[in-house]
CSV table of C-alpha atoms in Angstrom, one decimal:
chain,number,residue,atom,x,y,z
A,1,UNK,CA,8.3,-7.5,-11.9
A,2,UNK,CA,7.6,-10.0,-9.2
A,3,UNK,CA,10.9,-9.5,-7.3
A,4,UNK,CA,10.9,-8.4,-3.7
A,5,UNK,CA,12.1,-4.8,-3.3
A,6,UNK,CA,14.5,-3.5,-0.7
A,7,UNK,CA,14.5,0.2,0.1
A,8,UNK,CA,17.2,1.7,2.3
A,9,UNK,CA,15.3,4.7,3.5
A,10,UNK,CA,18.3,5.4,5.8
A,11,UNK,CA,20.3,6.4,2.7
A,12,UNK,CA,23.3,7.6,4.7
A,13,UNK,CA,24.1,3.9,5.3
A,14,UNK,CA,24.6,3.4,1.5
A,15,UNK,CA,27.8,1.5,1.8
A,16,UNK,CA,26.0,-1.3,3.5
A,17,UNK,CA,23.7,-1.6,0.4
A,18,UNK,CA,26.5,-1.3,-2.1
A,19,UNK,CA,28.4,-4.1,-0.4
A,20,UNK,CA,25.4,-6.4,-0.5
A,21,UNK,CA,24.6,-5.5,-4.1
A,22,UNK,CA,28.2,-6.5,-5.0
A,23,UNK,CA,27.9,-9.8,-3.2
A,24,UNK,CA,24.6,-10.5,-4.8
A,25,UNK,CA,26.0,-10.3,-8.2
A,26,UNK,CA,24.9,-7.0,-9.5
A,27,UNK,CA,27.1,-5.0,-11.9
A,28,UNK,CA,28.9,-3.3,-9.1
A,29,UNK,CA,32.6,-4.1,-8.7
A,30,UNK,CA,35.0,-3.6,-5.9
A,31,UNK,CA,36.6,-0.9,-7.9
A,32,UNK,CA,33.2,0.8,-8.1
A,33,UNK,CA,32.9,0.6,-4.3
A,34,UNK,CA,36.4,2.1,-3.9
A,35,UNK,CA,35.0,5.1,-5.8
A,36,UNK,CA,32.5,5.8,-3.1
A,37,UNK,CA,31.2,9.4,-3.0
A,38,UNK,CA,33.3,10.3,-6.1
A,39,UNK,CA,31.8,12.4,-8.9
A,40,UNK,CA,29.8,10.3,-11.4
A,41,UNK,CA,30.7,7.1,-9.6
A,42,UNK,CA,28.2,4.2,-9.3
A,43,UNK,CA,28.4,4.5,-5.6
A,44,UNK,CA,27.2,8.0,-4.6
A,45,UNK,CA,27.0,9.0,-0.9
A,46,UNK,CA,23.3,8.3,-0.9
A,47,UNK,CA,21.6,5.6,-3.2
A,48,UNK,CA,20.4,6.9,-6.5
A,49,UNK,CA,18.0,5.0,-8.7
A,50,UNK,CA,19.2,4.6,-12.4
A,51,UNK,CA,22.7,5.3,-11.1
A,52,UNK,CA,23.5,2.1,-9.3
A,53,UNK,CA,22.3,-1.4,-10.4
A,54,UNK,CA,19.9,-2.8,-7.8
A,55,UNK,CA,18.9,0.5,-6.2
A,56,UNK,CA,15.1,0.7,-6.3
A,57,UNK,CA,14.7,4.4,-5.4
A,58,UNK,CA,16.7,7.4,-4.5
A,59,UNK,CA,17.0,7.9,-0.8
A,60,UNK,CA,18.8,10.3,1.5
A,61,UNK,CA,16.1,13.0,1.9
A,62,UNK,CA,14.9,11.3,5.1
A,63,UNK,CA,11.3,10.0,5.1
A,64,UNK,CA,11.2,9.7,1.3
A,65,UNK,CA,12.4,6.1,1.2
A,66,UNK,CA,9.7,4.6,3.5
A,67,UNK,CA,7.1,6.7,1.7
A,68,UNK,CA,8.2,5.5,-1.7
A,69,UNK,CA,8.1,2.0,-0.3
A,70,UNK,CA,4.4,2.5,0.6
A,71,UNK,CA,3.8,3.4,-3.0
A,72,UNK,CA,5.6,0.3,-4.2
A,73,UNK,CA,3.7,-2.0,-1.9
A,74,UNK,CA,0.4,-0.3,-3.0
A,75,UNK,CA,1.3,-0.8,-6.7
A,76,UNK,CA,2.1,-4.5,-6.1
A,77,UNK,CA,-1.3,-5.0,-4.4
A,78,UNK,CA,-3.0,-3.3,-7.4
A,79,UNK,CA,-0.9,-5.4,-9.8
A,80,UNK,CA,-2.0,-8.5,-8.0
A,81,UNK,CA,-5.6,-7.5,-8.2
A,82,UNK,CA,-5.3,-7.2,-12.0
A,83,UNK,CA,-3.0,-10.0,-13.0
A,84,UNK,CA,-3.3,-12.8,-10.4
A,85,UNK,CA,-5.5,-15.9,-11.1
A,86,UNK,CA,-6.0,-19.0,-9.1
A,87,UNK,CA,-3.9,-20.9,-11.6
A,88,UNK,CA,-1.1,-18.3,-12.1
A,89,UNK,CA,-0.4,-15.9,-9.3
A,90,UNK,CA,2.0,-13.6,-11.1
A,91,UNK,CA,2.5,-11.0,-8.4
A,92,UNK,CA,3.3,-12.1,-4.9
A,93,UNK,CA,6.3,-9.8,-4.1
A,94,UNK,CA,6.8,-7.8,-0.9
A,95,UNK,CA,8.7,-4.6,-0.1
A,96,UNK,CA,11.3,-4.6,2.7
A,97,UNK,CA,13.3,-1.7,4.1
A,98,UNK,CA,15.2,0.0,6.8
A,99,UNK,CA,14.3,3.4,8.3
A,100,UNK,CA,16.3,5.5,10.7
A,101,UNK,CA,15.4,7.7,13.6
A,102,UNK,CA,15.5,10.7,11.2
A,103,UNK,CA,13.2,9.0,8.7
A,104,UNK,CA,10.5,8.6,11.4
A,105,UNK,CA,10.8,12.2,12.5
A,106,UNK,CA,9.8,13.4,9.1
A,107,UNK,CA,6.2,14.4,8.4
A,108,UNK,CA,6.1,12.7,5.0
A,109,UNK,CA,6.8,9.3,6.6
A,110,UNK,CA,3.9,9.8,9.0
A,111,UNK,CA,1.5,10.7,6.2
A,112,UNK,CA,2.5,7.7,4.1
A,113,UNK,CA,2.6,5.3,7.0
A,114,UNK,CA,-0.9,6.3,8.1
A,115,UNK,CA,-2.3,5.5,4.7
A,116,UNK,CA,-0.4,2.2,4.6
A,117,UNK,CA,-2.1,1.2,7.8
A,118,UNK,CA,-5.5,2.3,6.6
A,119,UNK,CA,-5.1,0.2,3.4
A,120,UNK,CA,-3.7,-2.8,5.3
A,121,UNK,CA,-0.6,-3.2,3.1
A,122,UNK,CA,0.6,-6.5,4.6
A,123,UNK,CA,3.2,-6.8,1.9
A,124,UNK,CA,5.3,-4.0,3.5
A,125,UNK,CA,7.9,-4.8,6.1
A,126,UNK,CA,10.2,-2.2,7.6
A,127,UNK,CA,13.0,-2.3,10.2
A,128,UNK,CA,13.4,0.8,12.4
A,129,UNK,CA,17.0,1.2,13.2
A,130,UNK,CA,16.4,2.7,16.7
A,131,UNK,CA,20.0,3.7,17.7
A,132,UNK,CA,18.8,7.0,19.3
A,133,UNK,CA,21.6,9.0,17.7
A,134,UNK,CA,21.6,11.9,15.2
A,135,UNK,CA,24.2,14.2,13.9
A,136,UNK,CA,23.5,16.8,16.7
A,137,UNK,CA,23.6,14.2,19.5
A,138,UNK,CA,21.1,11.9,21.1
A,139,UNK,CA,17.6,11.8,19.7
A,140,UNK,CA,16.1,12.8,23.0
A,141,UNK,CA,17.1,16.4,22.4
A,142,UNK,CA,14.2,16.6,19.9
A,143,UNK,CA,12.5,13.2,19.6
A,144,UNK,CA,11.0,11.4,22.6
A,145,UNK,CA,7.7,9.9,21.5
A,146,UNK,CA,6.9,6.2,21.5
A,147,UNK,CA,7.4,5.3,17.8
A,148,UNK,CA,6.1,1.8,18.2
A,149,UNK,CA,2.9,2.9,19.8
A,150,UNK,CA,2.4,5.5,17.1
A,151,UNK,CA,2.7,2.9,14.4
A,152,UNK,CA,0.3,0.6,16.3
A,153,UNK,CA,-2.1,3.5,16.2
A,154,UNK,CA,-1.6,3.7,12.4
A,155,UNK,CA,-2.7,0.0,12.2
A,156,UNK,CA,0.7,-1.6,11.8
A,157,UNK,CA,1.9,-4.9,13.3
A,158,UNK,CA,4.8,-3.8,15.6
A,159,UNK,CA,7.5,-5.9,17.1
A,160,UNK,CA,10.4,-4.9,19.3
A,161,UNK,CA,13.8,-6.7,19.1
A,162,UNK,CA,17.5,-6.5,19.9
A,163,UNK,CA,18.8,-5.4,16.5
A,164,UNK,CA,22.1,-7.2,17.1
A,165,UNK,CA,20.4,-10.6,17.8
A,166,UNK,CA,20.4,-12.5,14.5
A,167,UNK,CA,17.9,-15.1,15.7
A,168,UNK,CA,15.5,-12.4,16.9
A,169,UNK,CA,15.8,-10.7,13.5
A,170,UNK,CA,15.0,-13.9,11.7
A,171,UNK,CA,12.0,-14.7,13.9
A,172,UNK,CA,10.7,-11.1,13.6
A,173,UNK,CA,10.9,-11.3,9.8
A,174,UNK,CA,9.1,-14.6,9.7
A,175,UNK,CA,6.3,-13.2,11.9
A,176,UNK,CA,6.1,-10.1,9.7
A,177,UNK,CA,5.8,-12.1,6.5
A,178,UNK,CA,3.1,-14.3,8.1
A,179,UNK,CA,1.0,-11.2,9.2
A,180,UNK,CA,-2.1,-11.4,7.1
A,181,UNK,CA,-3.6,-7.9,7.3
A,182,UNK,CA,-1.2,-5.2,8.4
A,183,UNK,CA,2.1,-3.6,7.3
A,184,UNK,CA,4.9,-4.4,9.7
A,185,UNK,CA,7.4,-2.3,11.7
A,186,UNK,CA,10.2,-4.1,13.5
A,187,UNK,CA,11.7,-1.7,16.1
A,188,UNK,CA,15.3,-2.9,16.3
A,189,UNK,CA,17.2,-1.3,19.2
A,190,UNK,CA,20.8,-1.0,18.0
A,191,UNK,CA,24.1,0.7,18.9
A,192,UNK,CA,25.6,3.0,16.3
A,193,UNK,CA,29.2,2.2,15.7
A,194,UNK,CA,28.9,-1.1,17.5
A,195,UNK,CA,32.4,-2.5,18.4
A,196,UNK,CA,34.1,0.9,18.1
A,197,UNK,CA,36.0,1.4,21.5
A,198,UNK,CA,35.7,5.1,21.5
A,199,UNK,CA,32.8,6.1,19.2
A,200,UNK,CA,30.0,3.5,19.8
A,201,UNK,CA,26.7,5.2,20.8
A,202,UNK,CA,28.1,8.5,19.8
A,203,UNK,CA,27.1,11.0,17.1
A,204,UNK,CA,30.8,10.8,16.0
A,205,UNK,CA,29.9,7.5,14.4
A,206,UNK,CA,27.1,8.9,12.4
A,207,UNK,CA,28.4,10.9,9.5
A,208,UNK,CA,32.2,11.0,9.8
A,209,UNK,CA,34.8,8.3,9.1
A,210,UNK,CA,36.0,6.5,12.2
A,211,UNK,CA,39.6,7.3,11.3
A,212,UNK,CA,42.6,5.0,10.7
A,213,UNK,CA,43.4,4.4,14.4
A,214,UNK,CA,39.8,3.8,15.4
A,215,UNK,CA,39.2,1.5,12.5
A,216,UNK,CA,42.3,-0.6,13.6
A,217,UNK,CA,41.0,-0.6,17.2
A,218,UNK,CA,37.5,-1.6,16.1
A,219,UNK,CA,38.8,-4.5,13.9
A,220,UNK,CA,40.9,-5.7,16.9
A,221,UNK,CA,37.8,-5.4,19.2
A,222,UNK,CA,35.6,-7.5,16.9
A,223,UNK,CA,38.2,-10.0,15.9
A,224,UNK,CA,38.5,-9.0,12.2
A,225,UNK,CA,42.1,-9.2,11.1
A,226,UNK,CA,41.6,-9.1,7.3
A,227,UNK,CA,42.7,-6.3,4.9
A,228,UNK,CA,40.3,-3.8,3.4
A,229,UNK,CA,37.8,-5.2,0.8
A,230,UNK,CA,38.6,-8.8,1.7
A,231,UNK,CA,35.6,-11.2,1.2
A,232,UNK,CA,35.8,-14.6,2.9
A,233,UNK,CA,35.2,-17.5,0.6
A,234,UNK,CA,32.3,-18.9,2.7
A,235,UNK,CA,30.5,-15.5,2.3
A,236,UNK,CA,31.1,-15.6,-1.5
A,237,UNK,CA,29.8,-19.2,-1.6
A,238,UNK,CA,26.7,-18.3,0.4
A,239,UNK,CA,25.7,-15.5,-1.9
A,240,UNK,CA,26.6,-17.5,-5.1
A,241,UNK,CA,24.2,-20.3,-3.9
A,242,UNK,CA,21.5,-17.8,-3.2
A,243,UNK,CA,21.9,-16.3,-6.7
A,244,UNK,CA,21.4,-19.8,-8.2
A,245,UNK,CA,18.2,-20.1,-6.2
A,246,UNK,CA,17.1,-16.8,-7.5
A,247,UNK,CA,17.7,-17.9,-11.1
A,248,UNK,CA,15.5,-20.9,-10.5
A,249,UNK,CA,12.8,-18.8,-9.0
A,250,UNK,CA,12.9,-16.4,-12.0
A,251,UNK,CA,12.8,-19.2,-14.5
A,252,UNK,CA,9.7,-20.6,-12.8
A,253,UNK,CA,8.0,-17.2,-12.8
A,254,UNK,CA,8.9,-16.7,-16.5
A,255,UNK,CA,7.0,-20.0,-17.2
A,256,UNK,CA,4.0,-18.7,-15.3
A,257,UNK,CA,4.0,-15.5,-17.3
A,258,UNK,CA,4.4,-17.4,-20.6
A,259,UNK,CA,1.4,-19.5,-19.7
A,260,UNK,CA,-0.7,-16.4,-19.0
A,261,UNK,CA,0.3,-14.9,-22.4
A,262,UNK,CA,-0.3,-18.1,-24.2
A,263,UNK,CA,-3.8,-18.4,-22.8
A,264,UNK,CA,-4.6,-14.9,-24.1
A,265,UNK,CA,-7.6,-13.0,-22.9
A,266,UNK,CA,-8.1,-9.9,-20.7
A,267,UNK,CA,-5.2,-10.6,-18.3
A,268,UNK,CA,-2.7,-11.1,-21.1
A,269,UNK,CA,-3.9,-8.0,-22.9
A,270,UNK,CA,-3.7,-5.9,-19.7
A,271,UNK,CA,-0.2,-7.2,-19.0
A,272,UNK,CA,1.0,-6.1,-22.4
A,273,UNK,CA,-0.6,-2.6,-22.1
A,274,UNK,CA,0.5,-2.0,-18.5
A,275,UNK,CA,3.6,-3.9,-17.7
A,276,UNK,CA,5.2,-3.7,-21.1
A,277,UNK,CA,4.3,0.0,-21.6
A,278,UNK,CA,2.2,-0.2,-24.8
A,279,UNK,CA,0.4,3.1,-25.5
A,280,UNK,CA,-2.0,3.9,-28.4
A,281,UNK,CA,-0.2,5.4,-31.3
A,282,UNK,CA,-2.9,8.2,-31.6
A,283,UNK,CA,-2.9,9.0,-27.9
A,284,UNK,CA,-1.8,12.7,-28.3
A,285,UNK,CA,-4.4,13.4,-31.0
A,286,UNK,CA,-7.1,11.7,-28.9
A,287,UNK,CA,-6.3,13.9,-25.9
A,288,UNK,CA,-6.2,17.1,-27.9
A,289,UNK,CA,-9.6,16.3,-29.4
A,290,UNK,CA,-11.0,15.6,-25.9
A,291,UNK,CA,-10.1,19.1,-24.6
A,292,UNK,CA,-13.1,21.4,-24.2
A,293,UNK,CA,-13.2,25.0,-25.4
A,294,UNK,CA,-10.4,27.2,-24.2
A,295,UNK,CA,-12.9,29.3,-22.3
A,296,UNK,CA,-13.4,26.4,-19.9
A,297,UNK,CA,-11.6,26.5,-16.5
A,298,UNK,CA,-8.2,24.8,-16.5
A,299,UNK,CA,-9.4,22.1,-14.1
A,300,UNK,CA,-12.4,21.4,-16.4
A,301,UNK,CA,-10.1,21.0,-19.4
A,302,UNK,CA,-7.7,18.8,-17.4
A,303,UNK,CA,-10.6,16.6,-16.1
A,304,UNK,CA,-11.9,16.0,-19.7
A,305,UNK,CA,-8.5,15.1,-21.0
A,306,UNK,CA,-7.9,12.8,-18.0
A,307,UNK,CA,-11.2,10.9,-18.7
A,308,UNK,CA,-10.1,10.3,-22.3
A,309,UNK,CA,-6.6,9.3,-21.2
A,310,UNK,CA,-8.1,6.8,-18.7
A,311,UNK,CA,-10.2,5.2,-21.3
A,312,UNK,CA,-7.2,4.6,-23.5
A,313,UNK,CA,-4.5,3.9,-20.9
A,314,UNK,CA,-5.5,1.2,-18.4
A,315,UNK,CA,-2.4,1.9,-16.2
A,316,UNK,CA,-3.5,5.5,-15.5
A,317,UNK,CA,-4.5,5.7,-11.8
A,318,UNK,CA,-4.4,8.4,-9.2
A,319,UNK,CA,-6.3,10.8,-7.1
A,320,UNK,CA,-6.1,14.0,-5.1
A,321,UNK,CA,-5.5,15.2,-1.5
A,322,UNK,CA,-9.2,15.3,-0.6
A,323,UNK,CA,-10.1,17.4,-3.6
A,324,UNK,CA,-11.4,15.0,-6.2
A,325,UNK,CA,-14.5,16.9,-6.9
A,326,UNK,CA,-12.7,20.3,-7.1
A,327,UNK,CA,-9.8,19.0,-9.1
A,328,UNK,CA,-12.0,16.8,-11.4
A,329,UNK,CA,-9.8,13.8,-10.9
A,330,UNK,CA,-12.2,10.9,-10.4
A,331,UNK,CA,-12.0,8.4,-13.2
A,332,UNK,CA,-15.5,7.6,-14.3
A,333,UNK,CA,-16.4,4.0,-13.6
A,334,UNK,CA,-12.9,3.4,-12.3
A,335,UNK,CA,-13.8,2.2,-8.8
A,336,UNK,CA,-11.8,3.2,-5.8
A,337,UNK,CA,-8.9,1.6,-4.0
A,338,UNK,CA,-9.5,0.5,-0.4
A,339,UNK,CA,-8.4,-2.2,2.0
A,340,UNK,CA,-8.8,-5.6,0.4
A,341,UNK,CA,-10.1,-3.9,-2.8
A,342,UNK,CA,-7.2,-3.0,-5.0
A,343,UNK,CA,-8.7,-3.4,-8.5
A,344,UNK,CA,-9.9,0.2,-8.6
A,345,UNK,CA,-8.2,3.2,-10.2
A,346,UNK,CA,-9.2,6.1,-7.9
A,347,UNK,CA,-7.0,6.6,-4.9
A,348,UNK,CA,-8.0,8.6,-1.8
A,349,UNK,CA,-4.8,10.1,-0.4
A,350,UNK,CA,-6.6,12.1,2.2
A,351,UNK,CA,-5.2,15.5,3.2
A,352,UNK,CA,-1.6,14.3,2.8
A,353,UNK,CA,-0.1,16.3,-0.1
A,354,UNK,CA,3.6,15.4,0.7
A,355,UNK,CA,2.8,11.7,1.3
A,356,UNK,CA,0.7,11.7,-1.9
A,357,UNK,CA,3.7,12.8,-4.0
A,358,UNK,CA,6.1,10.3,-2.5
A,359,UNK,CA,3.6,7.4,-2.7
A,360,UNK,CA,3.0,8.2,-6.4
A,361,UNK,CA,6.7,8.2,-7.1
A,362,UNK,CA,7.0,4.7,-5.5
A,363,UNK,CA,4.1,3.5,-7.6
A,364,UNK,CA,5.7,4.7,-10.8
A,365,UNK,CA,9.0,3.0,-9.9
A,366,UNK,CA,7.2,-0.3,-9.2
A,367,UNK,CA,6.0,-0.4,-12.8
A,368,UNK,CA,2.7,-1.0,-14.6
A,369,UNK,CA,1.1,2.3,-13.5
A,370,UNK,CA,1.2,5.9,-14.6
A,371,UNK,CA,0.1,7.6,-11.3
A,372,UNK,CA,-1.2,11.2,-11.2
A,373,UNK,CA,-1.9,13.4,-8.2
A,374,UNK,CA,-3.8,16.6,-7.8
A,375,UNK,CA,-4.3,19.5,-5.4
A,376,UNK,CA,-4.5,23.2,-5.5
A,377,UNK,CA,-1.2,25.0,-6.1
A,378,UNK,CA,-1.5,26.9,-2.9
A,379,UNK,CA,-1.6,23.6,-0.9
A,380,UNK,CA,1.5,22.2,-2.7
A,381,UNK,CA,4.1,23.9,-0.5
């Protein structure tokens, strides 16, 4: 539960993720990778949660990944507010990701990013792969705004780097992790198809294979003379060492969790009910009994059932798109979630229906919470 998450919002770059998951020791073999984009393979064209080990959320519909990541970061903040003590900080994880030009054109990413800035989700760090190329050509045929300035206006910490400068990447990551109050966007200027003699900085490098001849020319250009699927020993050793470090970190965290459970009390009880998914055996009967007469308006019935569910299920949280009073969604005595105040249960999504749905999906994937959302049907399109 306390692992850092990585979300490849630019899901069309899925092979990059699959290669790293294989190197990191996930149950993803080279044979699986060779089945890329084949029916029912573990390596679909875009990452799919529950299909590929290590994939945190399904991405490909652009804008959804970064929006899901906002939900994950929010859920981690809310988990920390419920489970962390001075002696045993159980939840310290962050969410990292990569977004593309297309991701940041989408309206849903604007909605979610705006709310992330408002809430000060400093545990969220995203790279923007600013290569200025889409399938139809250069981005300036439809997308010319200053994205960095827009994210600064949202309340994000924005840095600009050369996306091919490894030292700059490392320094920007360190600064983002050290940022105490804002989510981070690292605008990385890159060249799509870098190293390809004939397709670099071209839409031809976006969604189509380079082709046998161009692959050979690119490998010669960058000095890579190894056969396909070759992994140098030093790379394998580097990832193996990091895996051992991860095992030690996990063992230390398991000890912290065991200490919390052994101590008992409210935090331990809440962990079992939320993170381990315990639900009351009589939940359905309780909810049926809570429903008012059938003559009551649907929203009134839903509100009454929600109140009873909230009393029985501490992980139930949620809100509406600026319609809490009309949708009857406010959890009584639940408190609200705001910047630096994440112990509440009532979320104010603002008039952001699309972002609300994506954020709730990310919260559910993060674990511990059963998020609900509400609006009027006519506003849901």
